[in-house]
Structures are given as structure tokens and as C-alpha cells.
PDB file of C-alpha atoms and ligand atoms in Angstrom:
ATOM      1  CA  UNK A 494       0.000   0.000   0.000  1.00 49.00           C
ATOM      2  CA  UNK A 495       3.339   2.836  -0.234  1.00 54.00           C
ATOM      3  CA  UNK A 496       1.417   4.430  -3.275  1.00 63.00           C
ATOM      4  CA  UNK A 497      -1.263   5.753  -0.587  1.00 70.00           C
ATOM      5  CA  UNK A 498      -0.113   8.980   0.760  1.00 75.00           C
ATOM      6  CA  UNK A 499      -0.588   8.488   4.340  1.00 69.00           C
ATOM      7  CA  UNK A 500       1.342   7.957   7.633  1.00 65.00           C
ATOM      8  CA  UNK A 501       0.765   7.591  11.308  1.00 66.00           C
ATOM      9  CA  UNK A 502       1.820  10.729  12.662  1.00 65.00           C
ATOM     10  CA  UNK A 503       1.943   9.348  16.500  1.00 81.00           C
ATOM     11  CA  UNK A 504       5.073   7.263  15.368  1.00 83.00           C
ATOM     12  CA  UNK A 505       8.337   8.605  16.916  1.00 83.00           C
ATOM     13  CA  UNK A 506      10.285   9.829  13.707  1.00 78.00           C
ATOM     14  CA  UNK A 507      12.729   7.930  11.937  1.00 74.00           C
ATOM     15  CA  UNK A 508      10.437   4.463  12.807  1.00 72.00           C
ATOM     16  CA  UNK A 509      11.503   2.480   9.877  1.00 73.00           C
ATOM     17  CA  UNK A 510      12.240  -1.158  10.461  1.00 79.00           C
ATOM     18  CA  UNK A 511      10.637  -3.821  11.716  1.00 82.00           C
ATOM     19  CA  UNK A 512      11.068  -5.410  15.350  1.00 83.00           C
ATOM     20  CA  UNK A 513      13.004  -8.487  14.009  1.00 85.00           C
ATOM     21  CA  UNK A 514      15.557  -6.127  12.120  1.00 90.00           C
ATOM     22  CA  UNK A 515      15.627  -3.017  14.510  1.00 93.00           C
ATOM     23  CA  UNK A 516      17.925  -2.477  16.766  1.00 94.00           C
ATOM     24  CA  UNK A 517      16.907   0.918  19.345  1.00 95.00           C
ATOM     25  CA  UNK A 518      13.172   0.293  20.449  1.00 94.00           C
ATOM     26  CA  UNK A 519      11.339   3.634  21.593  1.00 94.00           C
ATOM     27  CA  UNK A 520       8.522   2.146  23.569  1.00 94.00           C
ATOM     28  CA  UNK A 521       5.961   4.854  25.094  1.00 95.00           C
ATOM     29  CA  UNK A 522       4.785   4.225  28.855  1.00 96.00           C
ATOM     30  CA  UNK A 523       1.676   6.881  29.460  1.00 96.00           C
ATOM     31  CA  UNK A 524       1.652   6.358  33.328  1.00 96.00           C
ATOM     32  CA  UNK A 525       1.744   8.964  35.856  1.00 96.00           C
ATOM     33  CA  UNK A 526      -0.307   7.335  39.289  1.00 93.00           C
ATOM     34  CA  UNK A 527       2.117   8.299  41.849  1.00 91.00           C
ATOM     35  CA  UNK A 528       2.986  11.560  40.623  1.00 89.00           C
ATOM     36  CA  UNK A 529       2.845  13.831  43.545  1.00 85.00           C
ATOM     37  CA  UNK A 530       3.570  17.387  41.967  1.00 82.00           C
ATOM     38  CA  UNK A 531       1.206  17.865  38.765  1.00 91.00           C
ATOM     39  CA  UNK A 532       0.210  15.139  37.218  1.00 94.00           C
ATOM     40  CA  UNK A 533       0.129  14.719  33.538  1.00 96.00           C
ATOM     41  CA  UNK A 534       3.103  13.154  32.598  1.00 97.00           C
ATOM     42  CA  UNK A 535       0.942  10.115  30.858  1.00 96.00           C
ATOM     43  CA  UNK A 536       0.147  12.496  27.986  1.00 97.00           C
ATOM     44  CA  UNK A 537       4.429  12.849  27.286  1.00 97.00           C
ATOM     45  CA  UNK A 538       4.821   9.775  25.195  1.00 96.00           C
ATOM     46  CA  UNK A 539       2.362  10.945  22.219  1.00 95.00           C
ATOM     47  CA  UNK A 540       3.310  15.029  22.762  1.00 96.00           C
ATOM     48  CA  UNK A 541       6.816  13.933  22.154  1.00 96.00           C
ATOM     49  CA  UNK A 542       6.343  11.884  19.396  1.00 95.00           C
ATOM     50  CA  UNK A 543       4.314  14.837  18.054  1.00 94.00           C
ATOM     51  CA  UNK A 544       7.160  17.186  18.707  1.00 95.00           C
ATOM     52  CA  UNK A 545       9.530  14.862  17.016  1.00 93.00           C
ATOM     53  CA  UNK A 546       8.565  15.808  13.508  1.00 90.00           C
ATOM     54  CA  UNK A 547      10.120  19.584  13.830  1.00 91.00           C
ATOM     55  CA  UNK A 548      14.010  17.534  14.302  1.00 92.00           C
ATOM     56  CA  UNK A 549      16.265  17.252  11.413  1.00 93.00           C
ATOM     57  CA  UNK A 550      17.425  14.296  11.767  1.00 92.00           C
ATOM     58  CA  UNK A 551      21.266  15.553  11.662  1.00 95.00           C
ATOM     59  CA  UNK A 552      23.268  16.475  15.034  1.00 96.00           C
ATOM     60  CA  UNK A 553      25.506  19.127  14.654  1.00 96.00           C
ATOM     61  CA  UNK A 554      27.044  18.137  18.030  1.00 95.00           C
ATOM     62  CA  UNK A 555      27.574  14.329  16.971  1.00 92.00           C
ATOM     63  CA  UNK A 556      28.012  14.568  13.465  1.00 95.00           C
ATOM     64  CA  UNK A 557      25.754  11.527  12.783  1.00 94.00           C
ATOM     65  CA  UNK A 558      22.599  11.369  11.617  1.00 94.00           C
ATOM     66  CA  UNK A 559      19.311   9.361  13.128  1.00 92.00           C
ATOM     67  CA  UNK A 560      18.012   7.745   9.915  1.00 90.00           C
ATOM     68  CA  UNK A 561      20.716   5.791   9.289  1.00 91.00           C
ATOM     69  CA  UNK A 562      19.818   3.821  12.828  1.00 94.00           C
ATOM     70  CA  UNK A 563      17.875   0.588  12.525  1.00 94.00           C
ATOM     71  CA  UNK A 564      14.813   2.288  14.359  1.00 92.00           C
ATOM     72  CA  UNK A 565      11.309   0.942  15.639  1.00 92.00           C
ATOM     73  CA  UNK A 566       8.618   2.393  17.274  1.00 92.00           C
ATOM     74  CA  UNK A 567       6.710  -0.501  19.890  1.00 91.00           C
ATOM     75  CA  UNK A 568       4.160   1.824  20.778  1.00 91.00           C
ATOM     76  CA  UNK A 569       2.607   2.523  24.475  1.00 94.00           C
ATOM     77  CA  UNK A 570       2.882  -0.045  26.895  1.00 95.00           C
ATOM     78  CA  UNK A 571      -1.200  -0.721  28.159  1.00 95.00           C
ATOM     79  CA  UNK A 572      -1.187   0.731  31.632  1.00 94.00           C
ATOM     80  CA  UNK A 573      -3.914  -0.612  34.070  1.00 94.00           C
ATOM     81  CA  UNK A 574      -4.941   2.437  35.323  1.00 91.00           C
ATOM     82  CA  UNK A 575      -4.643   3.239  38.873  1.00 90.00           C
ATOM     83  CA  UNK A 576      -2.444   0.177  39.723  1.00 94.00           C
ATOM     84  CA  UNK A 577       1.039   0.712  39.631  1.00 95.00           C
ATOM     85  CA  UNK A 578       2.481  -2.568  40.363  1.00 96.00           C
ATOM     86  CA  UNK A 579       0.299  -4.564  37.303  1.00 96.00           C
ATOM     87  CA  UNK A 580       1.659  -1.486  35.634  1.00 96.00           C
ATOM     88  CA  UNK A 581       5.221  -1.680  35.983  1.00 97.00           C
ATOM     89  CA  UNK A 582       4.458  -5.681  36.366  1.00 96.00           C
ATOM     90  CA  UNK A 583       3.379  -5.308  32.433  1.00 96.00           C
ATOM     91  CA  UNK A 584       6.473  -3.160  31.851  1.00 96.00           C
ATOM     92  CA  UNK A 585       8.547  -5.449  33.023  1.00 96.00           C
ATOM     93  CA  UNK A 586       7.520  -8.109  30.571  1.00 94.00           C
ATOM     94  CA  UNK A 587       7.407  -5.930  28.075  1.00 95.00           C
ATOM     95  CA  UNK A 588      11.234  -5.092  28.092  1.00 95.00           C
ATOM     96  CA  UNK A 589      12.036  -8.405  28.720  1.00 94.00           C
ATOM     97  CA  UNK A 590      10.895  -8.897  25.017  1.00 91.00           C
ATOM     98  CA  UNK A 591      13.337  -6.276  23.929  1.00 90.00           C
ATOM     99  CA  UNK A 592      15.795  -8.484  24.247  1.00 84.00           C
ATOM    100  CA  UNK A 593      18.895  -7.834  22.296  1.00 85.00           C
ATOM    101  CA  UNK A 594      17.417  -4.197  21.389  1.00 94.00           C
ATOM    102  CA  UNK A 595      18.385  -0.696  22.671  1.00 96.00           C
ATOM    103  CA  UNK A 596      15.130   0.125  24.864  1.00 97.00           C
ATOM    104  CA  UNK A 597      14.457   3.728  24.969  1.00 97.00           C
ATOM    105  CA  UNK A 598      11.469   3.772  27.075  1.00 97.00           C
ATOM    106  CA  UNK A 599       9.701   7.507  27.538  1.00 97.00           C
ATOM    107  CA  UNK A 600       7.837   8.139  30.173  1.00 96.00           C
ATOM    108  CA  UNK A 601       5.654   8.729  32.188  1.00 95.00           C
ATOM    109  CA  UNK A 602       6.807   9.619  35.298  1.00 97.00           C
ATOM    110  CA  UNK A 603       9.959   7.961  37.091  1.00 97.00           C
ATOM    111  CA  UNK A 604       8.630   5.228  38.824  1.00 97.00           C
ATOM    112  CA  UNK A 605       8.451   3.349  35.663  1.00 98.00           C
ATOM    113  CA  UNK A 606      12.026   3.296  35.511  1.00 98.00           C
ATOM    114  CA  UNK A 607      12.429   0.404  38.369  1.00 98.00           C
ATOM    115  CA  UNK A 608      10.793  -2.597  36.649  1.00 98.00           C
ATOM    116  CA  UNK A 609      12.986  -1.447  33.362  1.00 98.00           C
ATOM    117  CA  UNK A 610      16.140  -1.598  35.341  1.00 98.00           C
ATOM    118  CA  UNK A 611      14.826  -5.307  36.985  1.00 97.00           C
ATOM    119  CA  UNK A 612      14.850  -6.461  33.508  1.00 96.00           C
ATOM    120  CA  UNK A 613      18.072  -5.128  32.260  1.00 96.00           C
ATOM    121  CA  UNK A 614      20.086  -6.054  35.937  1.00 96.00           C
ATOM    122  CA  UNK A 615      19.023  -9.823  34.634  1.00 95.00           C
ATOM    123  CA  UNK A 616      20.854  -9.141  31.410  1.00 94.00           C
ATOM    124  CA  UNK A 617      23.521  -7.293  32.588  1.00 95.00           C
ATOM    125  CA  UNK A 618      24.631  -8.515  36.201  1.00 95.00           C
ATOM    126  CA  UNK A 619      27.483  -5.366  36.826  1.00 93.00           C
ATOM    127  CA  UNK A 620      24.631  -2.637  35.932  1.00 95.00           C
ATOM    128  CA  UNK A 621      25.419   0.629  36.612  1.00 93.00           C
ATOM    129  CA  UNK A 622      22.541   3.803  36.809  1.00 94.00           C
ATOM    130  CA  UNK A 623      23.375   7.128  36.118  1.00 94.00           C
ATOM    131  CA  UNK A 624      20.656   9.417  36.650  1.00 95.00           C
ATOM    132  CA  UNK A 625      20.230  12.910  35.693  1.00 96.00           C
ATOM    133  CA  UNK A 626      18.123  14.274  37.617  1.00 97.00           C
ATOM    134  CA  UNK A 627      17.192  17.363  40.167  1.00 96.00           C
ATOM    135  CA  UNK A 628      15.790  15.278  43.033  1.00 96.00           C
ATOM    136  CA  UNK A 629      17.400  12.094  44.466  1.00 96.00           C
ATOM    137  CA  UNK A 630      14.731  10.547  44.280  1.00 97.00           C
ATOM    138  CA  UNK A 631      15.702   8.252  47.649  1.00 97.00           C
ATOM    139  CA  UNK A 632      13.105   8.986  49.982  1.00 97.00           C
ATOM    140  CA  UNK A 633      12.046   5.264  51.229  1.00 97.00           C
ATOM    141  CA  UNK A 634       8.555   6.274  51.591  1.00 95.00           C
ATOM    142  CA  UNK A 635       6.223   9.182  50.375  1.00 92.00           C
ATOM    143  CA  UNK A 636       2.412   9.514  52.081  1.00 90.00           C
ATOM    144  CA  UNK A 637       2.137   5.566  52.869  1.00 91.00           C
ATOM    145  CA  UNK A 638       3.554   4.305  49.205  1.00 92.00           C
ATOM    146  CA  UNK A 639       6.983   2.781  48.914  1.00 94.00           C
ATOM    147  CA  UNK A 640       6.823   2.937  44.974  1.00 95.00           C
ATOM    148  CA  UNK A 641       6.553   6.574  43.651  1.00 94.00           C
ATOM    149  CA  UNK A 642       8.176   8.589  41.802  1.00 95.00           C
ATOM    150  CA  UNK A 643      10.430  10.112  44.830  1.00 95.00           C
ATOM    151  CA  UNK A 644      11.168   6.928  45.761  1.00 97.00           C
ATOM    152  CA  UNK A 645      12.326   4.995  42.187  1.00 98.00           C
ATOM    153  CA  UNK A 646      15.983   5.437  43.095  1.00 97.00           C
ATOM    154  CA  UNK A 647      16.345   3.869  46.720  1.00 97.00           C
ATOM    155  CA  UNK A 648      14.007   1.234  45.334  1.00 98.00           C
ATOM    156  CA  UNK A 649      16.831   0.486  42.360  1.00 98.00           C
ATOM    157  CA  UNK A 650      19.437   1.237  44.830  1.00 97.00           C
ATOM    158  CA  UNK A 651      18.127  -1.572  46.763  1.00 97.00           C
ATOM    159  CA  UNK A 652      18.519  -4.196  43.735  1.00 97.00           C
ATOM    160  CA  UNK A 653      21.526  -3.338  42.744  1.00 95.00           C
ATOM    161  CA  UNK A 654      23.402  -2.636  44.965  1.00 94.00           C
ATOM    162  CA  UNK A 655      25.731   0.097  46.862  1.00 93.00           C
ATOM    163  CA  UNK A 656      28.495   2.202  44.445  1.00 89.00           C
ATOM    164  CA  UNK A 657      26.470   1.517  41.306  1.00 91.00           C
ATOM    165  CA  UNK A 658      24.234   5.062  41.083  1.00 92.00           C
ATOM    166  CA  UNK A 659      26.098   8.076  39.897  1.00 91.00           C
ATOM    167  CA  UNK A 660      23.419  11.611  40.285  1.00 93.00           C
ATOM    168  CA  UNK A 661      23.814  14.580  37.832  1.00 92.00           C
ATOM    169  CA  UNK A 662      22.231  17.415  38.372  1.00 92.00           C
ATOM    170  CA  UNK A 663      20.501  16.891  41.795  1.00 93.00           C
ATOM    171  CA  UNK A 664      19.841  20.253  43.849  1.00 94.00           C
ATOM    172  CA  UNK A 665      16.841  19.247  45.888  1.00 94.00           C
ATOM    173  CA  UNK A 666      16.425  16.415  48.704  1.00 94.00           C
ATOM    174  CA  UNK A 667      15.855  15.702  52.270  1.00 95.00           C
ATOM    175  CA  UNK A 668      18.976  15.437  54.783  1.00 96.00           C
ATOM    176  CA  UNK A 669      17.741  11.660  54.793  1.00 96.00           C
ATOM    177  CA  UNK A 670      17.832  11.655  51.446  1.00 96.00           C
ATOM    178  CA  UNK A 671      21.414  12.645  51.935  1.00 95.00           C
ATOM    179  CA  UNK A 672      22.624  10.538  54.442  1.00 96.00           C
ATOM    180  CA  UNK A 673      21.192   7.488  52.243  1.00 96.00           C
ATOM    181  CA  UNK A 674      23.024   8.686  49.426  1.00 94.00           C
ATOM    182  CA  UNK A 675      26.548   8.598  51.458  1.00 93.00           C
ATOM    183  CA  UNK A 676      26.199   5.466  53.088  1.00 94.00           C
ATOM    184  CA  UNK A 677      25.095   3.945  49.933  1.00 92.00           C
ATOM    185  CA  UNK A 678      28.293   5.261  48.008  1.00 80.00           C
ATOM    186  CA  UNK A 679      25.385   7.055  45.158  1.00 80.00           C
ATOM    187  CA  UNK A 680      27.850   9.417  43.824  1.00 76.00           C
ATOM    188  CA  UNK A 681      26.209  12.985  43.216  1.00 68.00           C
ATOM    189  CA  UNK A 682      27.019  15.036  41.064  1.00 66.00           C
ATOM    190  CA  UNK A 683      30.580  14.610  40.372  1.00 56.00           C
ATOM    191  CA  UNK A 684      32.346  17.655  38.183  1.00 56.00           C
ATOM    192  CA  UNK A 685      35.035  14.826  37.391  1.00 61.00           C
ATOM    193  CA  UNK A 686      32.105  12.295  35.996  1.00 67.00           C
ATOM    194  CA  UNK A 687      34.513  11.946  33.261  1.00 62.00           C
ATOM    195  CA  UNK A 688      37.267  10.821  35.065  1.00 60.00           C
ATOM    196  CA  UNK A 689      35.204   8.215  36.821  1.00 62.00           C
ATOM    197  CA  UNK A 690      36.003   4.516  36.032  1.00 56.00           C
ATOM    198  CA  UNK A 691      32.327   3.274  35.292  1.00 70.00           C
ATOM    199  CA  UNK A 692      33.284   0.562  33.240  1.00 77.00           C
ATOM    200  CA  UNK A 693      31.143  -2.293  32.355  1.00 86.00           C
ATOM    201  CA  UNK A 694      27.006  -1.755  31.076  1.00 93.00           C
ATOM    202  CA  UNK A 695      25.472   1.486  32.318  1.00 94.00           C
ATOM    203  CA  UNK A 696      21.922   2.302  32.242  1.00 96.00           C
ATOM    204  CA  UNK A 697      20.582   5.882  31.537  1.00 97.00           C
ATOM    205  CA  UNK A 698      17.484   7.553  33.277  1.00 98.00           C
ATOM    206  CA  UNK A 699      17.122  11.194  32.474  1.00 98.00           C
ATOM    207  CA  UNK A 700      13.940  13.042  34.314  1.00 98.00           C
ATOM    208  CA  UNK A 701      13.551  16.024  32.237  1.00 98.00           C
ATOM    209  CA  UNK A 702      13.498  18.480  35.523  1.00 98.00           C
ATOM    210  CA  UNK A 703      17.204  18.000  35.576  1.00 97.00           C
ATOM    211  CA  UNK A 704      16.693  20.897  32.778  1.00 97.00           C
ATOM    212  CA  UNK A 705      16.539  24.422  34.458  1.00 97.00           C
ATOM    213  CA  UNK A 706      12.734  24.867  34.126  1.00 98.00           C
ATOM    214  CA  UNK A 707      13.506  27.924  31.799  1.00 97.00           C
ATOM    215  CA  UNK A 708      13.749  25.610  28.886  1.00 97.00           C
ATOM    216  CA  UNK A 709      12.366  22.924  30.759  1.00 98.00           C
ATOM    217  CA  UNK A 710       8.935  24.185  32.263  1.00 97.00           C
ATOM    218  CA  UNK A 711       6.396  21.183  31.610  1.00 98.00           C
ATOM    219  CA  UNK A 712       7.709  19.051  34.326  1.00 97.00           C
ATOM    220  CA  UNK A 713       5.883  17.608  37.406  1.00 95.00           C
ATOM    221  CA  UNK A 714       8.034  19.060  39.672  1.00 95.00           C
ATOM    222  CA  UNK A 715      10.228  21.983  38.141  1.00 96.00           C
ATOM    223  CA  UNK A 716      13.758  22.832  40.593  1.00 97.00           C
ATOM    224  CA  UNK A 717      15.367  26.101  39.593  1.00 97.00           C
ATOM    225  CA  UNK A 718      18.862  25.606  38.587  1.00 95.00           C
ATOM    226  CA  UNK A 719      19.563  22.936  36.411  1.00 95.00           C
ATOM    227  CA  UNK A 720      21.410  22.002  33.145  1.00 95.00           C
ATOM    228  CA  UNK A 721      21.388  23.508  29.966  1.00 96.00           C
ATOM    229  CA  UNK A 722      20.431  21.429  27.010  1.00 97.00           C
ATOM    230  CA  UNK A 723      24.041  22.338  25.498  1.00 96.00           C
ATOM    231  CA  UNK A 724      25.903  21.039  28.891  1.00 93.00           C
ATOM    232  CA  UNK A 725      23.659  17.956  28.686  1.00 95.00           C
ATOM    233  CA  UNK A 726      24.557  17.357  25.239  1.00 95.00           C
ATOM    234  CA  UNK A 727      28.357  18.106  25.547  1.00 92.00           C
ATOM    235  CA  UNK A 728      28.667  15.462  28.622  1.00 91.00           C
ATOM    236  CA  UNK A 729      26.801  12.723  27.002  1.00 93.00           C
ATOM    237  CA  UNK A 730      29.115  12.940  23.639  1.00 92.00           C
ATOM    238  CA  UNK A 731      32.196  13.149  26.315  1.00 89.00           C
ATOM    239  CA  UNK A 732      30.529   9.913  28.084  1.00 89.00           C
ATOM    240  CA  UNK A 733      30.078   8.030  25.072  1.00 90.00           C
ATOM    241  CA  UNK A 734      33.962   7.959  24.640  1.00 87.00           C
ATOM    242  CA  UNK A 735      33.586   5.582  27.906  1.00 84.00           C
ATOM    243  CA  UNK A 736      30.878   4.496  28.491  1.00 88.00           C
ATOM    244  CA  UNK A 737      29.008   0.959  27.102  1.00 92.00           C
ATOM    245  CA  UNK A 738      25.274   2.440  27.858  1.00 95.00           C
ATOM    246  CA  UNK A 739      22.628  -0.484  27.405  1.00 96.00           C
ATOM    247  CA  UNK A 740      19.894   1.485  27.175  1.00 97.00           C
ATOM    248  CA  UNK A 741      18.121   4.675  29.050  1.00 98.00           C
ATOM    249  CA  UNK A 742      14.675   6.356  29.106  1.00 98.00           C
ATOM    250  CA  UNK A 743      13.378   9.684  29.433  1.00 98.00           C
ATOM    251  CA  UNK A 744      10.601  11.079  32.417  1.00 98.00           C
ATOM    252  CA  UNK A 745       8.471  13.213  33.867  1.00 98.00           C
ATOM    253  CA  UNK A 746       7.708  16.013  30.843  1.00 98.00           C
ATOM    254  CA  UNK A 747       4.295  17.299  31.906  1.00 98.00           C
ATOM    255  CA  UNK A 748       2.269  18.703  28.575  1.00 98.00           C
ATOM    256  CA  UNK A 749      -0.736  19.569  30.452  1.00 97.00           C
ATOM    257  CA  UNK A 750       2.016  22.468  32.153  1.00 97.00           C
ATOM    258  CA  UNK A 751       4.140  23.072  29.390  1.00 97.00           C
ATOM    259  CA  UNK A 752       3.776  25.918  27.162  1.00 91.00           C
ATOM    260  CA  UNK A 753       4.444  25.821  23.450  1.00 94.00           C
ATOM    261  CA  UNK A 754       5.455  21.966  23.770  1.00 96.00           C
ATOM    262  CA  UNK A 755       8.915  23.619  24.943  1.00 97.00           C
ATOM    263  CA  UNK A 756       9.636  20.343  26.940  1.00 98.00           C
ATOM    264  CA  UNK A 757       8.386  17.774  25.084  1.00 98.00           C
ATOM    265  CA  UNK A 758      10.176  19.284  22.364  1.00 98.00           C
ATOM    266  CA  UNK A 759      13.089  19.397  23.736  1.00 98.00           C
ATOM    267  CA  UNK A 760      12.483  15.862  25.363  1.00 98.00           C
ATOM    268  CA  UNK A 761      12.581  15.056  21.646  1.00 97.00           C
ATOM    269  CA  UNK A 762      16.029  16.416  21.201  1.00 97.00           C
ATOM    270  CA  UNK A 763      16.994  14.533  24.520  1.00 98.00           C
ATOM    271  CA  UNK A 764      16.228  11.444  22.816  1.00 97.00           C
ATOM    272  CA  UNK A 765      17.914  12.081  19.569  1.00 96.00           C
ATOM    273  CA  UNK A 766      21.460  13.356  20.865  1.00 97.00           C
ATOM    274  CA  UNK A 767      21.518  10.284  23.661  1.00 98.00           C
ATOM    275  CA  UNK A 768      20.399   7.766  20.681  1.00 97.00           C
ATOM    276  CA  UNK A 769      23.478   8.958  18.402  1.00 96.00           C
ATOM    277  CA  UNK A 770      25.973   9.422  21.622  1.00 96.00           C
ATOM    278  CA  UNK A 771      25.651   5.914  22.509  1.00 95.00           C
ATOM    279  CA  UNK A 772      24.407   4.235  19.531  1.00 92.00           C
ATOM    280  CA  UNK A 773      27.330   3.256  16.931  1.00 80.00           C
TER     281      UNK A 773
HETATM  282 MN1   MN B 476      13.061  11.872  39.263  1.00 87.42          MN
END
């Protein structure tokens, strides 16, 4: 049917091969039922795709260009609405049948990064988390629930392990928070993350508020102060000289609070640059 002139404009651009041949797998997961700030962040997957169509597919920063990946796009994970653990239960199963892929899972809010990590800690034993980030995201409980979205990180800190999370970007926690993070060894923020030895498979988990909310402002929980999209970009391409990433999603854009698509667009961009930094 190519002589029809149509498309599906709510696939994430540059979807071109099939799942047997593809090799990076966007998969959308429209869940935000622990979000505490303002919720929302179930609408990102689709505004992002959306927002994807205004990208050439060229970096400038990378040199490399996005259609010549082996790209797929699996669609939106089937939340069960108000249940989080069938929810990330389903997730779970889902990325175990990206096996072999690149999973680049958008969320959604951060929570949904724990059942992604289960899966790829049973593929790659040594995992290693960095997390960009403003929060911690360690807190071991938040109003009665131990799995939320301020709580994704001590959960994954649990699994796998102490010395194993590096934080970039964080500027707001709880002294507990803080004292977790130290005993734990979680490295924050380092200025010499290049000079760290993170060797073996590293997972990625950017939550778009580690953006300052002047180009990031559709967030659920915006923290003045963060990154620019050029310093993210720049560290990422520096990483990539070092770093074997095995896959890495992107959380927490809002739409419902961001104006013009600014974050959703630029959670777009996000996606692109950290596809073509890590992706040979
Ligand atoms: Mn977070």
C-alpha cells in the first residue's frame, strides 16, 4: 500500500524497520499514578512523538545522523490504570521482550524506571545507573507508598546494589535523602564524571526536571537551577567515549504544564542526541 499517501503521525520519527531487524526500540509508557507534583506526565509519550517531527534528523554536536539507525517504534505499553504494580508488572515483561534491542522507554513519570532496570540487571549482572536528575529521588517512603516517583531510586538502589548510582544534576532532597546517598556510596554530582572509572554496562534515566525549568517548564516538579540542554549534550558525547550504555529512558515532561510543547520538544532532542551518543 506505499502508493497511498498516508502515515501515522503518533510514530516517533525515523520508525523504519521492523522489530526483528531493529535495533533501538522507543517504547511509550503513558503512566503517571504516583505523581505527587502535577500530574500529567501520561500524555508525554504521544506530545513527544508529536514534537519529534520539527528535528532534522542531523546532530551538529555528533556529526551523525538518526536515519541511518535501525529504528522501531513498539508503541505505548497498556497501563492498568490506577495500579502501579500490574503497571510496571506489564512493563517489566514488556522489556524483557526487547531483548537484544536498545530500549528507549519515555515516560511517564519515574517510577516506571524500576521494573525497566529489573529487567536489564538480569541481562547485565554489573549494571550501573546514572541518573540525571534534580531530586534524588531516595526517599524510602512518600504519604504511605513505597513505589513513587520520589522513591524509584532507593528502590533500584536496593537491587543493585551500593556504588552503582552516579546523580547529575541533583539540587533538591531531604537530609535523609542525603545521608542514604553517602552510606550507599550514590555518587552525586561529580564535576570529574569523566574521570570516573564506570566501566562495564550502564543504564541511563534522564527526568527532564534536571533541565533548568527555563527551557524545561512542563515538568511535574520543576527545581530552579539545572542544566542547559548544550551542557547535557556536551557530557553525554564526552561519556560516550567511555561508556558501554545499554539502554536509558526519558521522564516526567508534563504537557498539560508546558507551554508551546517547549519540553516535550526538547524531550525530543533529549532522545535524539543520547540515541546517536551511545548508539554506533
Ligand atoms: Mn526523578
Amino acid at each position: 500500500m506505499s502508493e497511498l499517501y498516508v502515515e501515522n503521525p503518533l510514530e516517533f520519527w525515523c520508525n523504519n524497520y521492523g522489530m526483528s531487524s531493529a535495533d533501538v526500540v522507543f517504547l511509550g509508557v503513558p503512566f503517571d499514578g504516583t505523581s505527587t507534583g502535577r500530574v500529567g506526565s501520561r500524555e508525554a509519550p504521544n506530545e513527544i512523538r508529536k514534537m519529534s517531527y520539527n528535528l532534522e534528523t542531523f546532530s551538529k554536536y555528533n556529526k551523525r545522523d538518526l536515519s541511518k539507525l535501525k529504528m522501531l517504534d513498539y508503541g505505548n505499553l497498556i497501563v492498568v490504570p490506577g495500579d502501579t504494580d500490574k503497571t510496571l508488572d506489564r512493563l517489566e515483561k514488556t522489556v524483557k521482550e526487547l531483548k537484544e534491542k536498545f530500549p528507549v522507554v519515555i515516560g511517564g513519570e519515574h517510577i516506571i524506571t524500576l521494573p525497566v532496570v529489573k529487567m536489564m540487571l538480569k541481562q547485565h549482572p554489573n549494571l550501573k545507573v546514572i541518573q540525571f536528575d534534580a531530586h534524588m529521588d531516595l526517599k524510602d517512603e512518600y504519604i504511605e507508598n513505597n513505589y513513587s516517583h520520589v522513591t524509584v531510586m532507593r528502590r533500584i538502589s536496593e537491587i543493585i546494589g551500593d556504588g552503582r548510582i552516579i546523580q547529575v544534576g541533583t539540587r533538591s532532597f531531604d537530609p535523609e535523602e542525603k545521608e542514604y546517598a553517602k552510606k550507599h556510596t550514590i555518587t552525586k554530582t561529580p564535576a570529574n564524571l569523566l574521570d570516573y572509572a564506570v566501566k562495564g554496562p550502564v543504564y541511563i534515566t534522564v527526568d527532564m526536571d534536571v533541565f533548568d525549568p527555563a527551557i524545561a517548564p512542563g515538568v511535574s516538579t520543576p527545581a530552579p537551577g539545572g542544566m542547559s540542554f548544550t551542557e547535557y549534550v556536551e557530557l553525554i558525547n564526552k561519556l560516550s567515549e567511555k561508556l558501554e550504555v545499554v539502554g536509558f529512558d526519558v521522564v516526567e515532561t508534563c504537557p498539560p504544564h508546558d507551554d508551546a510543547s517547549m519540553t516535550s520538544l526538547l524531550a525530543a532532542e533529549v532522545v535524539k542526541e543520547t540515541i546517536l551518543a551511545f548508539r554506533k
